[in-house]
Tab-separated table of C-alpha atoms in Angstrom:
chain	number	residue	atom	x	y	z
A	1	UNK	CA	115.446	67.441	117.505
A	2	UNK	CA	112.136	68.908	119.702
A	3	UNK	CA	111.279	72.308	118.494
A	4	UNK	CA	108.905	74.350	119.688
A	5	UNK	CA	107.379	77.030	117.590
A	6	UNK	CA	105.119	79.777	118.603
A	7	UNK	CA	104.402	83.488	116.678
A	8	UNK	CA	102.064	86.268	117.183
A	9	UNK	CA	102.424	87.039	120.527
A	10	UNK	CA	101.401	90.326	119.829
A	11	UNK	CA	102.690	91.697	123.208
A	12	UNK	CA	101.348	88.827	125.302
A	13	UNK	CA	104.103	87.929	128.111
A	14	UNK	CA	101.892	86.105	130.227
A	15	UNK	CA	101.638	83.179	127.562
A	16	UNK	CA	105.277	83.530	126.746
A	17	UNK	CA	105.803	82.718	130.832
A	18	UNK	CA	103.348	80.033	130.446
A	19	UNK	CA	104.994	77.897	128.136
A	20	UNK	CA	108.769	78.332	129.870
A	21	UNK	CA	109.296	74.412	130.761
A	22	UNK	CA	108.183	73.720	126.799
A	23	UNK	CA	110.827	76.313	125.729
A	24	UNK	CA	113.748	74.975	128.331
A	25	UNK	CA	112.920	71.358	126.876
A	26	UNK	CA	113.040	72.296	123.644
A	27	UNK	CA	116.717	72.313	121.376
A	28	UNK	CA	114.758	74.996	118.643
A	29	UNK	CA	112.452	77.365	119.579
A	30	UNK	CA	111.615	79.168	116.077
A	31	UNK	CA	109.171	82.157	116.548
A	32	UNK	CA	107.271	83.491	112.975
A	33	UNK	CA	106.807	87.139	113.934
A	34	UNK	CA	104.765	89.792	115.432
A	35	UNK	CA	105.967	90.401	119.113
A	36	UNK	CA	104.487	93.528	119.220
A	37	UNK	CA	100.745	94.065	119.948
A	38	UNK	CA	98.745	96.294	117.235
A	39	UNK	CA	99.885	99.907	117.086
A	40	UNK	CA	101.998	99.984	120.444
A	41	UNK	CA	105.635	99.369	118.955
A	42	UNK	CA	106.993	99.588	122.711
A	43	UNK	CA	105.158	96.436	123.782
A	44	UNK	CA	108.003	94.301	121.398
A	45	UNK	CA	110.830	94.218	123.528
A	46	UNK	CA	109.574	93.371	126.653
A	47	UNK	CA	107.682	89.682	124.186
A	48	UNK	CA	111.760	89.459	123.150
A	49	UNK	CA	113.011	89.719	126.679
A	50	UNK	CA	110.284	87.130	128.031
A	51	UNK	CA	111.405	84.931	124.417
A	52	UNK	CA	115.094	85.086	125.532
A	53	UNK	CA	114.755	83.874	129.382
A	54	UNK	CA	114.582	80.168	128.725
A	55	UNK	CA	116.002	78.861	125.392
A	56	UNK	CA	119.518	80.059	123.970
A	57	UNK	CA	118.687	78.607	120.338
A	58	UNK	CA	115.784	80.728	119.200
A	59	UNK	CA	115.182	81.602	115.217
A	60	UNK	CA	112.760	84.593	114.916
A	61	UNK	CA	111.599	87.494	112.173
A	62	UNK	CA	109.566	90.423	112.253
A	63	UNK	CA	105.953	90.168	111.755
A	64	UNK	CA	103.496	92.786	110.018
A	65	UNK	CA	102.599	94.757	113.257
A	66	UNK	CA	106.559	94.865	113.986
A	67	UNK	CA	108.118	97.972	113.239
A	68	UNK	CA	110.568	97.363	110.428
A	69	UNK	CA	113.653	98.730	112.677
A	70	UNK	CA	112.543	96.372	115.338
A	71	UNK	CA	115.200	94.489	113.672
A	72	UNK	CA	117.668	95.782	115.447
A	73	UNK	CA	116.746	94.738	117.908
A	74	UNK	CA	116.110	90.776	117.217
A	75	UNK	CA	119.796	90.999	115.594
A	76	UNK	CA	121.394	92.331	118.594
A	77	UNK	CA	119.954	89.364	120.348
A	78	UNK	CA	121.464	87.232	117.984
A	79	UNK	CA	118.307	85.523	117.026
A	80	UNK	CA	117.136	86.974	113.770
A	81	UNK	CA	117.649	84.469	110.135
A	82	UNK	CA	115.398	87.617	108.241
A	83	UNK	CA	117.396	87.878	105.024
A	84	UNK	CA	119.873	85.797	105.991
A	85	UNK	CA	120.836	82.054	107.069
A	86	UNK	CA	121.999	80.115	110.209
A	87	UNK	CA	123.696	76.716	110.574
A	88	UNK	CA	122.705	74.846	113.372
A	89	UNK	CA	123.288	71.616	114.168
A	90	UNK	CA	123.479	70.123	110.542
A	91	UNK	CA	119.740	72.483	109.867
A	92	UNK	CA	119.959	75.589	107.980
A	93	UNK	CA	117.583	77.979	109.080
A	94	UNK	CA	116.168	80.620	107.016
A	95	UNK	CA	113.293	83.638	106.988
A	96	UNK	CA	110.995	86.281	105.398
A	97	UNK	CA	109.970	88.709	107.592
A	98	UNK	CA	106.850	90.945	107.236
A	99	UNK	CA	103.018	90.524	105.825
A	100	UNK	CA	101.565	90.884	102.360
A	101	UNK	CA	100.273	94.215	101.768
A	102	UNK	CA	96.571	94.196	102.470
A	103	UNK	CA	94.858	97.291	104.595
A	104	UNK	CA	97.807	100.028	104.949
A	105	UNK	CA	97.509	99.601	108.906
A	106	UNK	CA	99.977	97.671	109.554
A	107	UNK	CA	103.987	99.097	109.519
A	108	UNK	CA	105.548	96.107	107.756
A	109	UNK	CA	103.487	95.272	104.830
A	110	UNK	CA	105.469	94.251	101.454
A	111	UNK	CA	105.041	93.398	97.719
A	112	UNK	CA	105.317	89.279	96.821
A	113	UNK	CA	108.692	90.477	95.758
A	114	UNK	CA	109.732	92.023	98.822
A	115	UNK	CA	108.815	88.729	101.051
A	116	UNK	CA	110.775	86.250	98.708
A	117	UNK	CA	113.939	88.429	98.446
A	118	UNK	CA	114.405	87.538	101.837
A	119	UNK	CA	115.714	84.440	100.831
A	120	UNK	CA	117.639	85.590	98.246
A	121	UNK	CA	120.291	84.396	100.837
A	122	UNK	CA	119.326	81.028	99.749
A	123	UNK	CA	119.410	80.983	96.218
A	124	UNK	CA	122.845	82.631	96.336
A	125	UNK	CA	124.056	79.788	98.074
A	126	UNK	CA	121.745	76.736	96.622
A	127	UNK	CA	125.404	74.740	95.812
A	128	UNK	CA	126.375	74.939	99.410
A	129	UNK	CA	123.258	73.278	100.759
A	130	UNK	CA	121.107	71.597	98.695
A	131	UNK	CA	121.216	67.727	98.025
A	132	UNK	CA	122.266	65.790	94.934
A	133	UNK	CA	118.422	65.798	93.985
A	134	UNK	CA	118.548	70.023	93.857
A	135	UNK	CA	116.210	69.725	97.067
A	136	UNK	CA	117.349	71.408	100.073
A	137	UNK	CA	116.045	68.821	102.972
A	138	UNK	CA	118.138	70.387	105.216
A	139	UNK	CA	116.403	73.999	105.139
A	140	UNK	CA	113.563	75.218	107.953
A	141	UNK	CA	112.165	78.459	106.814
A	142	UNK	CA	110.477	80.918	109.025
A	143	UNK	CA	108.205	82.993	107.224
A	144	UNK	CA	105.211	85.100	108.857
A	145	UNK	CA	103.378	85.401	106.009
A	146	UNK	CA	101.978	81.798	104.907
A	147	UNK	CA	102.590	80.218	101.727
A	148	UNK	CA	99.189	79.899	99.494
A	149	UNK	CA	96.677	77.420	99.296
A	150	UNK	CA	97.411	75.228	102.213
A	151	UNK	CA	95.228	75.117	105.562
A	152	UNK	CA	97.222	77.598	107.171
A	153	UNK	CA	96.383	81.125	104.822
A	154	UNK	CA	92.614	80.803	104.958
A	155	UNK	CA	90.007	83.271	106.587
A	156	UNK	CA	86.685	83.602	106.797
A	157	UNK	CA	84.728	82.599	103.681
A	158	UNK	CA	87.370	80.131	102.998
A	159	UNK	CA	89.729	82.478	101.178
A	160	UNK	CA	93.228	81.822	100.787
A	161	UNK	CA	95.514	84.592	101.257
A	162	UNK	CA	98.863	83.537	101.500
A	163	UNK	CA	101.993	84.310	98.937
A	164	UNK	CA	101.898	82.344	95.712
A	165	UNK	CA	105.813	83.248	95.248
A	166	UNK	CA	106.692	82.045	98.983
A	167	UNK	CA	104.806	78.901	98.017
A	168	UNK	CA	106.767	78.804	94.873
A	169	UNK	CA	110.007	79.101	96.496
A	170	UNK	CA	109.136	76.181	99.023
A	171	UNK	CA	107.963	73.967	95.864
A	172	UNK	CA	111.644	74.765	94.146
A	173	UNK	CA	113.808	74.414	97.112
A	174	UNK	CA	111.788	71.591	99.291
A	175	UNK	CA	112.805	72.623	102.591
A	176	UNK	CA	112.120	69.799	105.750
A	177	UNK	CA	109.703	72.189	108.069
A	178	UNK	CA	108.176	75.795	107.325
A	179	UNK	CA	107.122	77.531	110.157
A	180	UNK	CA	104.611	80.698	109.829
A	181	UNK	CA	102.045	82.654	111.179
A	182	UNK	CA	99.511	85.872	110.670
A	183	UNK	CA	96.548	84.283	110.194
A	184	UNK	CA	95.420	83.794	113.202
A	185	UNK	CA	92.386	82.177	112.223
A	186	UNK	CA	93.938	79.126	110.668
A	187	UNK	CA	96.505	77.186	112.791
A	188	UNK	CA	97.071	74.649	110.933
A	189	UNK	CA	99.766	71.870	109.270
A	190	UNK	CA	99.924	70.845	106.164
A	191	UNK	CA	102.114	69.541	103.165
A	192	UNK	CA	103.467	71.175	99.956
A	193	UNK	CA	105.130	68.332	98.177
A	194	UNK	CA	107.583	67.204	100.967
A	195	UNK	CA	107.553	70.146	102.675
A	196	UNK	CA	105.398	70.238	106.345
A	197	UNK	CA	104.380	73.478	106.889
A	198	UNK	CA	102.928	74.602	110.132
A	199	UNK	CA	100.937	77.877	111.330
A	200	UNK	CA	100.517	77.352	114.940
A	201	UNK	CA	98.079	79.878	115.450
A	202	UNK	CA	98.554	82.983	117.383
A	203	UNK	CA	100.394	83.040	120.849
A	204	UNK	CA	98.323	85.940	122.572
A	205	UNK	CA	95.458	83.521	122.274
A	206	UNK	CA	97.240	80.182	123.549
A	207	UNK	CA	97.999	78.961	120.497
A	208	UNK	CA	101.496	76.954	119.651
A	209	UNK	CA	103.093	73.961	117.855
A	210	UNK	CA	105.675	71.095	118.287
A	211	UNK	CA	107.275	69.405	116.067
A	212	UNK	CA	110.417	66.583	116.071
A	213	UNK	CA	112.975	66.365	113.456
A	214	UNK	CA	115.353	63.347	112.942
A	215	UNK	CA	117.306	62.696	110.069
A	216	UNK	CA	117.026	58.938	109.224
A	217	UNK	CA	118.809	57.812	105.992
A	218	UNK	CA	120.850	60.742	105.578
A	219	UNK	CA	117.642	62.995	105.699
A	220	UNK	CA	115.789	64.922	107.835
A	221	UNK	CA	112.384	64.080	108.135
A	222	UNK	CA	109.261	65.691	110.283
A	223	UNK	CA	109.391	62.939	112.767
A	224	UNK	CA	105.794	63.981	114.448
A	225	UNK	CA	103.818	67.495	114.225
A	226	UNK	CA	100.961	69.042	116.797
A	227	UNK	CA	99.087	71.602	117.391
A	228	UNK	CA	98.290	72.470	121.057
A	229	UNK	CA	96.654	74.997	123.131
A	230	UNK	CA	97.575	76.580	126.411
């Protein structure tokens, strides 16, 4: 399964256009949040429009400069898994929308609690989906804000400033792929116990990621992982 995964396009259509044969080739296209650009909420649907022009399976949530209503929006497209949970094609796909709160500026900023209730959808329904081992190797997550302490929550300084109880939830439940985002500054794919998690940088600057998934052995596994660049 080729998936392309992109977030942050923070307005950008130009790069959405761009990568339109990559989206077409792709069977998931699984976008972590923040179409709008800082502070101009109208610049979001146009990024969804451009989104929904060449791939009919795409996964999405709302990012920290997304207006929380936005929602709408992404759910009358039929593409949103925030709070909730798709099946598709033996994966089930799950997200957290929004950013930790940090400066105030941004319109979707929550508590640690407020990001992992989002997948409270999950835990509800752990019996349904997770393996004999309690893992759930069948689960993507698409989270905008990045789990902590992995290469793809650090700025400047070398900080790390991603959710400890996201990263929790990923070390309980063990989901195949976690896709994220919001920190621009560190693109980046890494590993939290069998977990790959990728940040594949921001799209307004070129940024994006592929991945493959192919279940060998009864279980999916992160067949190969890139960054690229526009």
């Amino acid at each position: 399964m080729k998936i392309l995964i992109v977030s942050d396009a923070h307005g950008n259509i130009e790069n959405i256009e761009k990568l339109s044969e990559q989206a077409k080739n792709a069977d998931l296209v699984l976008f972590g949040g923040d179409f709008t650009k800082f502070n101009c909420p109208e610049t979001g649907k146009p990024v969804l429009e451009a989104l929904l022009k060449n791939n009919d399976s795409i996964f999405a949530v709302l990012g920290n400069c997304d207006e929380p209503d936005f929602i709408s929006e992404i759910e009358n497209a039929d593409i949103c898994v925030q709070k909730s949970m798709v099946f598709k094609d033996g994966l089930v796909i799950a997200g957290s929308g929004g950013g930790s709160k940090f400066s105030g500026d941004t319109p979707f900023e929550r508590t640690e609690e407020e990001l992992v209730q989002d997948f409270d959808v999950i835990k509800n329904s752990i019996s349904q989906i997770a393996d004999d081992d309690g893992k759930c190797n069948s689960l993507v997550l698409i989270m905008h804000n990045p789990p902590k302490d992995t290469k793809t929550d650090v700025i400047p300084g070398d900080i790390h400033v991603g959710s400890q109880k996201l990263r929790e939830f990923i070390e309980s439940t063990q989901p195949v792929l976690v896709v994220t985002g919001h920190i621009h500054e560190s693109a980046g794919i890494d590993k939290i116990g069998d977990s790959t998690v990728i940040n594949p940088g921001a799209l307004m600057e070129g940024k994006y990621a592929l991945a493959e998934l192919e279940k060998i052995g009864g279980k999916w596994v992160v067949k190969s992982a890139e960054l690229r660049s526009l």
